[in-house]
XYZ file of C-alpha atoms in Angstrom:
676
model
C -69.468 -140.703 43.555
C -69.307 -137.753 41.663
C -71.321 -139.364 38.672
C -73.914 -140.921 41.382
C -74.445 -137.610 42.433
C -75.368 -136.360 39.068
C -77.829 -139.214 38.456
C -79.549 -138.710 41.674
C -79.989 -135.183 40.751
C -81.301 -135.806 37.270
C -83.929 -137.829 38.558
C -85.642 -135.240 40.833
C -88.820 -133.983 39.871
C -87.516 -130.135 39.211
C -91.220 -129.027 39.962
C -91.426 -130.252 43.662
C -89.730 -126.740 44.606
C -87.768 -124.055 43.730
C -85.065 -125.510 46.038
C -84.733 -129.267 44.194
C -84.382 -126.435 41.094
C -81.520 -124.780 42.061
C -79.975 -128.455 43.606
C -80.821 -129.783 39.733
C -78.852 -126.716 38.478
C -75.883 -127.372 40.654
C -75.444 -131.240 39.534
C -76.050 -130.163 35.931
C -72.914 -127.300 35.927
C -71.230 -130.192 37.917
C -71.856 -132.759 35.083
C -70.944 -130.248 32.689
C -67.703 -129.696 33.579
C -64.980 -130.901 31.432
C -62.027 -133.007 32.489
C -58.497 -131.954 31.836
C -55.521 -134.451 33.324
C -52.491 -132.867 34.707
C -49.908 -135.616 34.759
C -45.890 -136.126 34.335
C -46.444 -140.201 34.289
C -45.974 -139.915 30.275
C -42.807 -138.262 30.782
C -42.352 -134.394 30.576
C -42.200 -131.403 28.140
C -39.738 -128.844 27.082
C -37.581 -126.998 29.561
C -39.047 -123.364 30.460
C -36.729 -120.642 29.590
C -38.817 -117.641 30.745
C -40.386 -114.608 29.900
C -38.640 -111.256 29.302
C -38.796 -107.898 27.923
C -36.640 -106.338 24.576
C -35.153 -102.556 25.407
C -33.962 -101.274 22.396
C -35.099 -101.550 18.650
C -34.903 -98.796 18.689
C -34.691 -96.337 21.725
C -37.778 -97.618 23.559
C -36.092 -96.930 26.934
C -34.887 -93.681 26.282
C -36.887 -91.346 28.420
C -36.755 -93.942 31.757
C -33.331 -92.837 32.391
C -34.256 -89.261 32.993
C -37.026 -90.083 35.911
C -35.899 -88.538 39.094
C -36.060 -91.076 42.160
C -37.604 -92.455 43.766
C -39.721 -93.175 40.524
C -37.020 -94.550 38.137
C -36.347 -97.289 40.759
C -39.808 -98.391 41.506
C -40.457 -98.787 37.616
C -37.482 -100.885 37.433
C -38.930 -102.735 40.622
C -42.196 -103.270 38.734
C -40.353 -104.345 35.786
C -37.561 -106.928 37.413
C -38.073 -107.453 41.666
C -38.665 -110.779 41.944
C -42.280 -111.849 43.595
C -43.310 -107.771 43.090
C -44.725 -106.989 39.777
C -43.464 -108.327 36.265
C -40.516 -110.098 37.816
C -39.238 -110.864 34.592
C -36.663 -113.646 33.744
C -35.210 -112.242 30.355
C -33.662 -108.993 29.347
C -32.956 -108.469 26.036
C -31.291 -105.520 24.777
C -30.178 -103.558 21.357
C -26.466 -103.571 20.521
C -26.660 -99.942 19.747
C -25.993 -98.966 16.217
C -26.024 -95.395 15.738
C -29.146 -95.735 13.612
C -32.839 -95.382 13.459
C -34.204 -98.753 14.549
C -37.721 -98.033 15.404
C -38.427 -95.170 17.451
C -34.695 -93.726 17.608
C -31.238 -94.019 17.724
C -29.298 -95.813 20.312
C -24.950 -95.014 20.020
C -22.577 -97.599 19.452
C -19.584 -98.944 21.294
C -17.289 -98.726 18.243
C -18.504 -95.805 16.175
C -15.189 -96.267 13.971
C -12.571 -99.276 13.886
C -10.318 -97.572 16.154
C -12.781 -96.516 18.812
C -13.926 -98.364 21.428
C -16.523 -96.887 24.609
C -18.450 -99.132 26.412
C -20.185 -96.242 28.597
C -22.185 -94.760 25.586
C -25.939 -95.024 26.049
C -28.069 -96.898 28.540
C -28.562 -99.951 27.854
C -25.318 -101.159 30.331
C -26.976 -99.073 33.193
C -30.398 -100.941 32.266
C -28.865 -104.363 32.451
C -27.091 -103.707 35.638
C -30.236 -102.390 37.178
C -31.954 -105.579 36.609
C -28.857 -107.930 37.684
C -29.264 -105.825 40.869
C -32.814 -106.838 41.530
C -32.645 -110.352 39.685
C -28.886 -111.370 40.257
C -30.550 -114.708 37.793
C -31.835 -112.548 35.108
C -30.801 -113.817 31.603
C -29.098 -111.344 29.391
C -29.577 -111.314 25.732
C -27.845 -108.902 22.964
C -28.982 -108.179 19.622
C -27.891 -105.776 16.745
C -30.607 -104.097 14.877
C -27.987 -101.916 12.867
C -24.187 -101.355 12.567
C -21.944 -98.160 11.985
C -21.233 -97.481 8.567
C -17.760 -98.835 8.772
C -18.870 -102.253 9.041
C -19.997 -102.589 5.537
C -16.892 -101.325 4.237
C -19.263 -98.706 1.930
C -22.258 -100.913 1.554
C -25.387 -100.935 3.482
C -24.777 -104.727 4.387
C -22.997 -105.965 7.382
C -22.271 -109.291 5.954
C -19.695 -108.902 3.249
C -17.094 -109.057 5.894
C -18.370 -111.567 8.286
C -15.115 -111.288 10.318
C -15.401 -107.400 10.957
C -18.830 -107.793 12.003
C -18.447 -110.774 14.339
C -15.449 -108.756 16.070
C -17.446 -106.011 16.412
C -20.351 -107.894 18.024
C -17.965 -109.863 20.439
C -15.995 -106.990 21.565
C -19.589 -105.734 22.890
C -20.152 -109.054 24.939
C -16.176 -108.682 26.150
C -16.896 -104.969 26.983
C -20.062 -105.824 28.937
C -18.148 -108.320 31.162
C -14.936 -106.234 31.151
C -16.313 -102.885 31.714
C -20.050 -103.794 34.072
C -19.216 -107.556 34.879
C -22.182 -108.320 33.086
C -22.327 -111.525 31.471
C -24.327 -111.874 28.175
C -25.305 -115.489 27.679
C -27.407 -115.042 24.490
C -26.415 -112.998 21.424
C -28.843 -112.864 18.179
C -28.053 -112.767 14.713
C -30.742 -110.956 12.485
C -31.663 -108.808 9.866
C -34.546 -107.513 7.808
C -33.692 -108.938 4.872
C -32.043 -112.330 5.507
C -29.478 -114.098 7.338
C -26.091 -115.350 6.590
C -24.880 -118.914 7.465
C -21.170 -117.620 7.312
C -21.469 -115.129 9.414
C -23.024 -117.161 11.936
C -20.441 -119.800 11.982
C -17.672 -117.433 12.002
C -19.464 -115.521 15.137
C -19.317 -118.921 16.627
C -16.037 -119.228 16.234
C -15.011 -115.578 17.035
C -16.688 -116.392 20.502
C -14.900 -119.700 20.979
C -11.731 -117.967 20.532
C -12.259 -115.253 22.679
C -13.175 -117.424 25.633
C -16.879 -116.991 24.973
C -18.140 -120.886 24.758
C -20.566 -119.848 27.240
C -22.397 -117.458 25.022
C -25.115 -119.591 22.973
C -26.178 -117.958 19.644
C -30.118 -117.379 18.417
C -30.688 -117.748 14.741
C -32.360 -115.830 12.532
C -33.944 -113.896 15.635
C -36.394 -113.393 12.755
C -38.424 -115.942 10.877
C -38.722 -119.900 11.191
C -37.476 -120.246 8.022
C -34.991 -120.505 5.764
C -32.883 -121.127 9.128
C -34.799 -124.189 10.205
C -34.377 -125.768 6.556
C -30.545 -124.919 6.940
C -30.019 -126.009 10.009
C -31.282 -129.777 9.010
C -28.810 -129.376 6.165
C -25.721 -128.163 7.965
C -24.273 -130.038 10.548
C -21.366 -127.251 11.409
C -24.267 -124.843 11.054
C -26.527 -126.849 13.785
C -23.583 -126.990 16.444
C -23.248 -123.468 15.922
C -26.864 -122.456 16.772
C -28.574 -122.896 20.009
C -32.304 -121.141 19.375
C -34.288 -120.763 16.800
C -35.768 -117.559 17.447
C -38.908 -116.226 15.614
C -40.684 -112.913 15.902
C -44.451 -112.603 15.994
C -44.830 -116.317 14.929
C -48.591 -116.052 15.953
C -48.218 -118.818 18.462
C -47.289 -121.727 15.660
C -44.367 -123.051 14.338
C -43.118 -125.218 11.756
C -42.474 -128.810 11.510
C -39.005 -128.223 10.332
C -37.702 -126.201 13.612
C -39.620 -128.909 15.629
C -37.113 -131.371 13.685
C -33.980 -129.066 14.664
C -34.793 -130.146 18.186
C -33.231 -126.756 18.847
C -34.792 -124.585 21.646
C -37.677 -122.637 20.415
C -38.358 -118.793 21.229
C -40.685 -116.345 20.362
C -37.669 -114.087 20.756
C -39.730 -110.769 19.834
C -43.814 -110.849 20.179
C -46.366 -108.401 21.846
C -45.858 -104.934 20.269
C -49.235 -103.764 21.138
C -50.842 -101.080 22.994
C -50.832 -101.660 26.865
C -54.466 -101.448 27.332
C -56.895 -104.194 28.444
C -56.815 -105.452 25.063
C -53.145 -105.498 25.136
C -52.718 -107.284 28.092
C -55.608 -110.039 26.739
C -52.746 -110.336 23.644
C -50.186 -110.885 26.237
C -52.304 -113.267 28.032
C -53.140 -115.424 25.103
C -49.408 -115.654 23.546
C -47.896 -116.558 26.690
C -49.798 -119.638 27.160
C -50.385 -120.275 23.471
C -46.993 -119.986 21.959
C -46.305 -123.041 24.102
C -49.442 -125.126 23.508
C -49.351 -124.131 20.067
C -45.635 -123.531 19.151
C -44.096 -125.512 21.809
C -41.968 -122.267 22.156
C -40.276 -122.102 25.822
C -39.425 -118.538 26.165
C -41.360 -115.359 24.836
C -40.239 -112.010 24.734
C -42.144 -108.618 24.789
C -41.211 -105.944 22.394
C -40.917 -103.635 24.197
C -40.136 -103.707 27.765
C -41.576 -100.495 29.371
C -42.950 -97.810 26.616
C -40.454 -94.771 27.695
C -40.688 -92.792 24.678
C -42.697 -89.989 22.989
C -46.262 -91.776 22.636
C -46.493 -89.932 19.297
C -43.454 -91.915 18.081
C -44.515 -94.932 16.151
C -45.934 -97.835 18.221
C -46.675 -95.637 21.091
C -47.607 -97.370 24.520
C -46.502 -100.836 23.153
C -44.672 -102.136 26.388
C -45.613 -103.914 29.075
C -46.010 -100.684 31.245
C -45.435 -96.962 30.392
C -42.878 -94.453 31.604
C -43.273 -91.778 29.142
C -43.436 -88.345 31.387
C -39.936 -88.128 33.516
C -40.544 -84.434 33.649
C -43.716 -85.464 35.666
C -42.598 -88.118 37.520
C -45.991 -90.108 36.176
C -45.502 -93.999 34.947
C -48.661 -96.160 34.647
C -48.682 -99.989 35.676
C -50.570 -101.103 32.948
C -52.305 -104.741 32.655
C -49.461 -106.623 30.811
C -47.325 -106.750 33.991
C -49.794 -108.287 35.967
C -50.492 -110.642 33.319
C -46.579 -111.173 33.386
C -46.769 -112.360 37.138
C -49.001 -114.974 36.472
C -46.413 -116.920 35.221
C -43.089 -115.318 36.060
C -43.858 -114.934 39.798
C -44.786 -118.918 40.284
C -41.988 -120.281 37.570
C -38.310 -119.990 36.874
C -36.516 -120.686 34.109
C -35.115 -124.510 34.005
C -38.502 -125.693 35.352
C -40.368 -128.098 32.804
C -43.616 -128.194 30.989
C -45.809 -130.713 31.105
C -46.925 -132.721 28.346
C -50.341 -132.135 29.530
C -51.228 -129.079 28.339
C -53.625 -127.846 25.823
C -57.107 -126.039 24.714
C -60.014 -125.870 26.853
C -63.189 -127.160 25.475
C -64.859 -124.179 25.152
C -61.966 -121.824 24.239
C -59.001 -120.672 26.258
C -55.793 -122.431 26.992
C -53.838 -124.371 30.396
C -50.092 -124.633 30.707
C -48.487 -126.655 33.728
C -45.163 -126.495 34.865
C -43.173 -128.454 37.535
C -39.761 -127.728 39.100
C -39.443 -131.545 39.641
C -39.567 -131.111 43.272
C -42.960 -131.339 43.840
C -43.929 -127.839 43.118
C -46.750 -127.010 40.130
C -47.601 -124.213 38.631
C -50.880 -124.001 35.953
C -51.728 -121.166 34.462
C -55.372 -120.951 32.505
C -56.558 -117.974 30.580
C -59.685 -117.640 28.570
C -59.139 -114.471 26.462
C -61.913 -114.243 23.528
C -61.159 -113.244 20.413
C -61.968 -108.983 20.027
C -60.377 -108.845 23.414
C -56.720 -110.789 22.886
C -55.937 -109.149 19.424
C -51.854 -108.605 19.149
C -50.628 -106.101 16.259
C -49.564 -108.878 14.361
C -50.028 -111.434 12.870
C -53.712 -111.175 11.812
C -56.047 -113.456 14.336
C -58.192 -115.939 13.116
C -61.435 -116.290 14.642
C -62.075 -118.479 17.455
C -65.096 -118.712 20.190
C -64.805 -118.552 23.838
C -67.610 -119.108 26.363
C -67.830 -119.415 29.994
C -67.355 -123.233 31.585
C -66.497 -125.248 34.177
C -63.454 -127.034 33.872
C -61.968 -129.937 36.299
C -58.574 -130.827 36.813
C -57.229 -134.358 37.576
C -53.573 -134.575 39.040
C -51.920 -137.705 38.379
C -48.369 -138.947 38.906
C -45.977 -137.263 40.940
C -47.965 -134.563 41.504
C -51.235 -136.439 42.449
C -50.232 -135.914 46.402
C -50.471 -132.334 46.162
C -53.574 -131.128 48.743
C -53.536 -127.663 48.373
C -52.922 -124.748 45.630
C -52.788 -121.098 46.099
C -54.624 -119.006 43.280
C -54.263 -115.737 41.907
C -56.848 -114.541 39.304
C -57.734 -111.700 36.849
C -60.352 -110.387 35.451
C -60.768 -107.966 32.126
C -64.365 -107.364 32.707
C -64.678 -105.542 29.418
C -68.672 -105.650 30.245
C -68.054 -103.476 33.446
C -64.970 -101.610 32.699
C -63.815 -102.661 36.555
C -60.933 -104.744 35.953
C -59.111 -106.578 38.501
C -55.941 -107.944 38.322
C -53.649 -110.367 39.905
C -55.847 -110.922 42.797
C -55.098 -113.455 45.776
C -57.881 -115.517 46.250
C -58.396 -118.085 49.128
C -56.088 -121.060 48.812
C -57.880 -123.877 46.886
C -58.347 -127.516 48.709
C -58.058 -130.402 46.079
C -60.427 -133.406 46.573
C -59.331 -136.625 45.331
C -56.550 -135.106 43.411
C -59.133 -132.786 41.470
C -60.201 -129.327 41.666
C -63.180 -127.616 39.516
C -63.154 -123.803 38.032
C -66.145 -122.027 36.672
C -64.413 -120.276 34.328
C -65.825 -117.036 32.549
C -64.841 -115.107 29.524
C -61.942 -113.100 29.747
C -60.003 -114.510 32.871
C -56.453 -115.640 33.413
C -56.257 -117.917 36.877
C -52.616 -119.233 38.365
C -52.931 -122.147 40.492
C -49.268 -123.001 42.241
C -48.012 -124.619 45.315
C -45.471 -121.789 45.295
C -46.297 -119.349 47.949
C -44.222 -116.707 47.789
C -46.293 -114.687 44.895
C -47.394 -110.921 46.068
C -49.038 -107.744 44.334
C -45.982 -105.063 44.940
C -47.370 -101.798 45.037
C -46.184 -97.934 46.187
C -47.576 -94.443 46.766
C -49.271 -93.049 43.441
C -46.634 -91.508 41.498
C -47.343 -88.070 40.743
C -50.024 -86.870 38.453
C -49.453 -86.556 34.331
C -48.462 -83.548 33.361
C -47.549 -82.336 29.672
C -44.134 -81.425 28.882
C -43.357 -78.161 30.559
C -43.996 -75.246 28.442
C -40.884 -73.467 29.703
C -37.521 -75.278 29.198
C -33.819 -74.757 28.782
C -30.695 -76.867 28.842
C -27.250 -75.673 28.717
C -25.368 -79.072 28.899
C -22.890 -77.821 31.571
C -22.744 -81.082 32.738
C -19.176 -82.320 34.288
C -19.939 -85.890 34.395
C -23.104 -86.583 33.276
C -24.425 -90.095 34.171
C -25.734 -90.965 30.684
C -24.585 -89.812 27.379
C -27.972 -88.099 26.107
C -29.200 -84.941 27.230
C -32.338 -85.482 28.804
C -35.711 -85.440 27.035
C -33.913 -85.196 23.492
C -35.369 -88.227 21.544
C -32.444 -88.455 18.363
C -34.100 -89.830 15.351
C -31.253 -89.790 12.720
C -27.871 -89.316 14.348
C -26.105 -89.367 18.007
C -26.309 -86.066 20.013
C -23.993 -86.598 23.045
C -22.501 -84.356 25.576
C -19.034 -83.062 24.950
C -16.559 -81.149 26.494
C -14.947 -78.315 23.700
C -11.429 -78.083 25.452
C -10.799 -75.407 22.306
C -13.096 -73.055 23.215
C -11.779 -70.969 26.703
C -15.439 -68.932 26.220
C -18.950 -69.581 27.524
C -19.225 -72.905 25.536
C -17.188 -75.255 26.732
C -20.003 -77.704 27.696
C -22.216 -78.602 24.623
C -24.269 -80.965 22.840
C -22.668 -82.333 19.828
C -24.043 -84.687 16.636
C -21.189 -87.032 16.314
C -21.990 -89.135 13.561
C -19.721 -88.266 10.362
C -21.023 -91.887 7.987
C -24.424 -93.150 7.632
C -24.943 -96.485 9.628
C -26.057 -99.652 8.362
C -29.986 -100.160 9.164
C -32.941 -102.289 8.122
C -34.960 -98.646 9.044
C -34.486 -96.019 6.821
C -32.713 -92.894 8.020
C -32.850 -89.779 6.997
C -29.728 -87.609 4.930
C -30.372 -85.402 7.859
C -29.728 -85.866 11.446
C -32.258 -84.833 13.882
C -33.320 -84.830 17.534
C -36.935 -84.091 18.762
C -38.011 -82.954 22.382
C -41.263 -81.400 23.670
C -44.855 -81.984 23.050
C -46.196 -83.098 20.121
C -49.659 -81.052 20.331
C -47.397 -77.799 20.486
C -48.577 -75.187 18.146
C -47.209 -71.331 19.125
C -43.557 -71.571 20.526
C -40.382 -70.347 20.412
C -37.247 -72.294 20.060
C -33.933 -70.680 20.818
C -30.303 -72.503 20.840
C -26.558 -71.682 19.749
C -25.109 -73.345 17.055
C -21.715 -74.244 16.111
C -20.748 -75.982 12.475
C -17.506 -77.952 12.300
C -17.639 -78.882 8.342
C -16.512 -76.569 5.950
C -18.022 -75.440 2.887
C -21.331 -77.599 2.821
C -22.025 -77.935 6.682
C -25.109 -76.812 7.968
C -27.491 -76.685 11.300
C -31.044 -76.004 11.773
C -33.544 -75.519 14.680
C -37.014 -76.504 14.438
C -40.603 -76.681 15.289
C -44.073 -78.548 14.694
C -41.945 -81.414 13.586
C -45.039 -83.872 12.489
C -42.886 -87.276 12.328
C -39.835 -89.290 13.494
C -39.162 -93.173 14.074
C -39.355 -95.421 10.887
C -41.195 -92.155 9.048
C -38.664 -89.392 9.933
C -37.661 -89.011 6.027
C -40.738 -87.512 5.345
C -40.878 -85.246 8.733
C -42.612 -81.990 7.963
C -42.668 -79.072 9.853
C -40.886 -75.233 10.354
C -37.002 -75.813 9.632
C -34.671 -73.087 10.295
C -31.205 -73.618 8.474
C -28.297 -71.919 8.520
C -25.024 -72.828 6.220
C -21.087 -72.649 6.195
C -21.703 -71.222 3.210
C -23.021 -67.650 4.249
C -26.930 -68.406 4.001
C -30.103 -69.317 5.406
C -33.059 -71.628 4.793
C -36.632 -71.660 5.972
C -38.305 -75.004 4.893
C -41.626 -76.656 5.432
C -40.114 -80.476 5.111
C -36.650 -82.139 6.640
C -35.506 -82.831 3.307
C -35.505 -79.374 2.284
C -38.197 -79.352 -0.734
C -40.131 -77.056 0.153
C -38.619 -73.599 0.614
C -40.408 -70.832 2.479
C -37.661 -68.442 2.761
C -33.961 -68.291 2.083
C -31.232 -65.490 1.595
C -27.927 -64.464 3.136
C -26.961 -64.918 6.831
C -23.158 -64.306 6.700
C -22.671 -67.422 8.588
C -19.528 -69.387 8.310
C -17.850 -72.676 9.664
C -16.167 -72.531 13.556
C -18.368 -69.763 14.906
C -20.869 -69.282 17.309
C -24.642 -68.242 15.999
C -27.733 -67.956 18.295
C -30.604 -68.841 16.268
C -34.098 -68.177 17.215
C -37.358 -68.954 15.848
C -40.978 -68.106 16.383
C -44.264 -69.962 15.376
C -47.350 -68.737 15.695
C -50.697 -69.507 14.337
C -49.896 -69.603 10.409
C -47.154 -67.284 10.510
C -43.191 -68.250 11.388
C -40.301 -65.613 11.789
C -36.642 -66.326 12.821
C -33.653 -64.542 14.377
C -29.889 -64.363 14.189
C -27.365 -63.151 17.050
C -30.919 -61.355 18.091
C -31.492 -59.820 14.478
C -34.627 -60.415 12.715
C -33.545 -62.707 9.633
C -36.692 -63.472 7.828
C -40.525 -62.860 9.104
C -43.791 -63.736 8.239
C -43.189 -66.910 6.605
C -46.392 -68.595 5.982
C -46.968 -72.230 7.958
C -50.239 -73.906 6.641
C -49.310 -77.394 7.677
C -48.404 -79.350 9.650
C -50.525 -77.695 12.814
C -48.448 -78.966 15.654
C -45.229 -81.239 16.328
C -42.047 -81.210 18.310
C -39.331 -78.992 18.488
C -35.710 -80.591 17.286
C -32.175 -79.525 16.153
C -30.174 -80.826 13.521
C -27.553 -81.046 10.935
C -27.970 -80.845 7.277
C -25.985 -84.455 6.489
C -23.852 -86.931 8.643
C -21.213 -84.051 10.169
C -20.366 -82.658 13.582
C -21.654 -79.914 15.032
C -22.365 -78.481 18.339
C -25.227 -76.834 20.143
C -25.781 -75.072 23.313
C -28.093 -73.021 25.438
C -31.253 -74.752 23.861
C -34.615 -73.274 25.246
C -38.157 -73.400 24.402
C -40.893 -71.346 25.397
C -44.445 -72.874 24.338
C -47.845 -70.869 24.805
């Protein structure tokens, strides 16, 4: 009937009337629609494993824990609550290793070989909050770094694979014993390579510990050489359940497919979360399967909850970087995620009939095997879907009509719920995750007029919803007057609010040997350089405040614990963090246990602005104060001027900070800052 109507319309004389012209144009549009078949007649595709977010790699959720209620719970709802926001299926977290792993350090559960503490950090809390909202969420752990003792003096974790395997397995056992968390997957990753002997030994250690259910993702980095190794080594193939790739560019390799293992994009996205970032996410969520047969995609990162001027600022599914104001932003990637997550579940199966649209874009279709169907279509153009990596080859997308025909067991479907997102880059008036009228199928088919930069979900699932809360408080800069005496008897987290450790770990500490005013302090606890792929500084440092502060006064009580060579500092205008922390500039006011002081323009201490005698020594409390205004800086010790009018040409602005000369024990108390 459709073909006959096309022929009839085309025979009409378009000169007869404007009405006939309209009819002709409509008929031409119908005739030009490309046909696509969705069917399970020829069997099904791969089993869908879910879409997730990654907390860590590193310290990407650092500021989230400091949000007050109800805002913290609202953020968590947008991430994890089913049928509300992103409704994530997977949460992957860093197994903290006390090391800098991109935007900060995360504390280890085994700081030393005879030390075990399963309450450090915030990933335990985050996993429990995710489980509270979605009991079926998949939990994954991956170590980016390790405490130094694991390497036995080497900056490499796999020379003693039995030690490393025990370290990782203890984390999984601790998750269950102390938090009732069942970790389902553990990743193996290192920037340089992977170790076959370690993978086999980890499998053995898991099984010996009663953790046969825990599956291994390898190499959680690249498709090769792990895919080749799995094909050549049956024992290794038995040990590994999933091949995980980072930033695969939606493609895989033949050897990975030959292994018949699950293929995941186990770390992806990492893109600024504006609308182009949302477009990147929309494209790869579909095309990771269409092009690469990947059945799970995990976003680095889950939520951009770290200082924005650290590396990769705002590269999360949403933004929550202002706990002091309560402001957060539900960015477009949240709603792009919902197009898939709210209408599928892990265990659903892709149809084999997925692919690319004739005029650009892609479509996927999944079924639960019980009569439900979900189709997700994206038409993201090249310039509006560029991810941070890898480079995106050119391609074209234009508006088009697409007709989908349902065959096989899904042919009897009569109606589909419709959800649409329009990025609308031309008017900058986007609409995300909008519910449209249900679509009635005619003869088992439906036709869509697809514009550029759109996402559609068509589904039999009727439980989707666009969750909302009243607007959070307005955005505000970090308070210009701030102080913390660290007097917290039962801290909910081991870290103090707003401090972002960049090298070393600064934790609440109860100083039982001090009967005076310094019982509750903040202590730098690392005494050994950790093993990491990133570059920790030789000094420890934790930053805080507003990156754009120029003139301010920082005051803090300090206590050195390392004899002779010990040293501590307070700082202002610190201009770098994360992976670049070694090259940080600023104004650093140091005092040392040998009775001297120094003022430097850099963290490494090479550019000296002032130096002299301070009379400071180990195991005594001192009050340091640093004032930077314009091009000049001055410092005092215990209220008395120690140096003044040091000339500061650069940097012009930056964070405040505290830290130590090396990996050494030291305490800090009564921190205060006043900015202009």
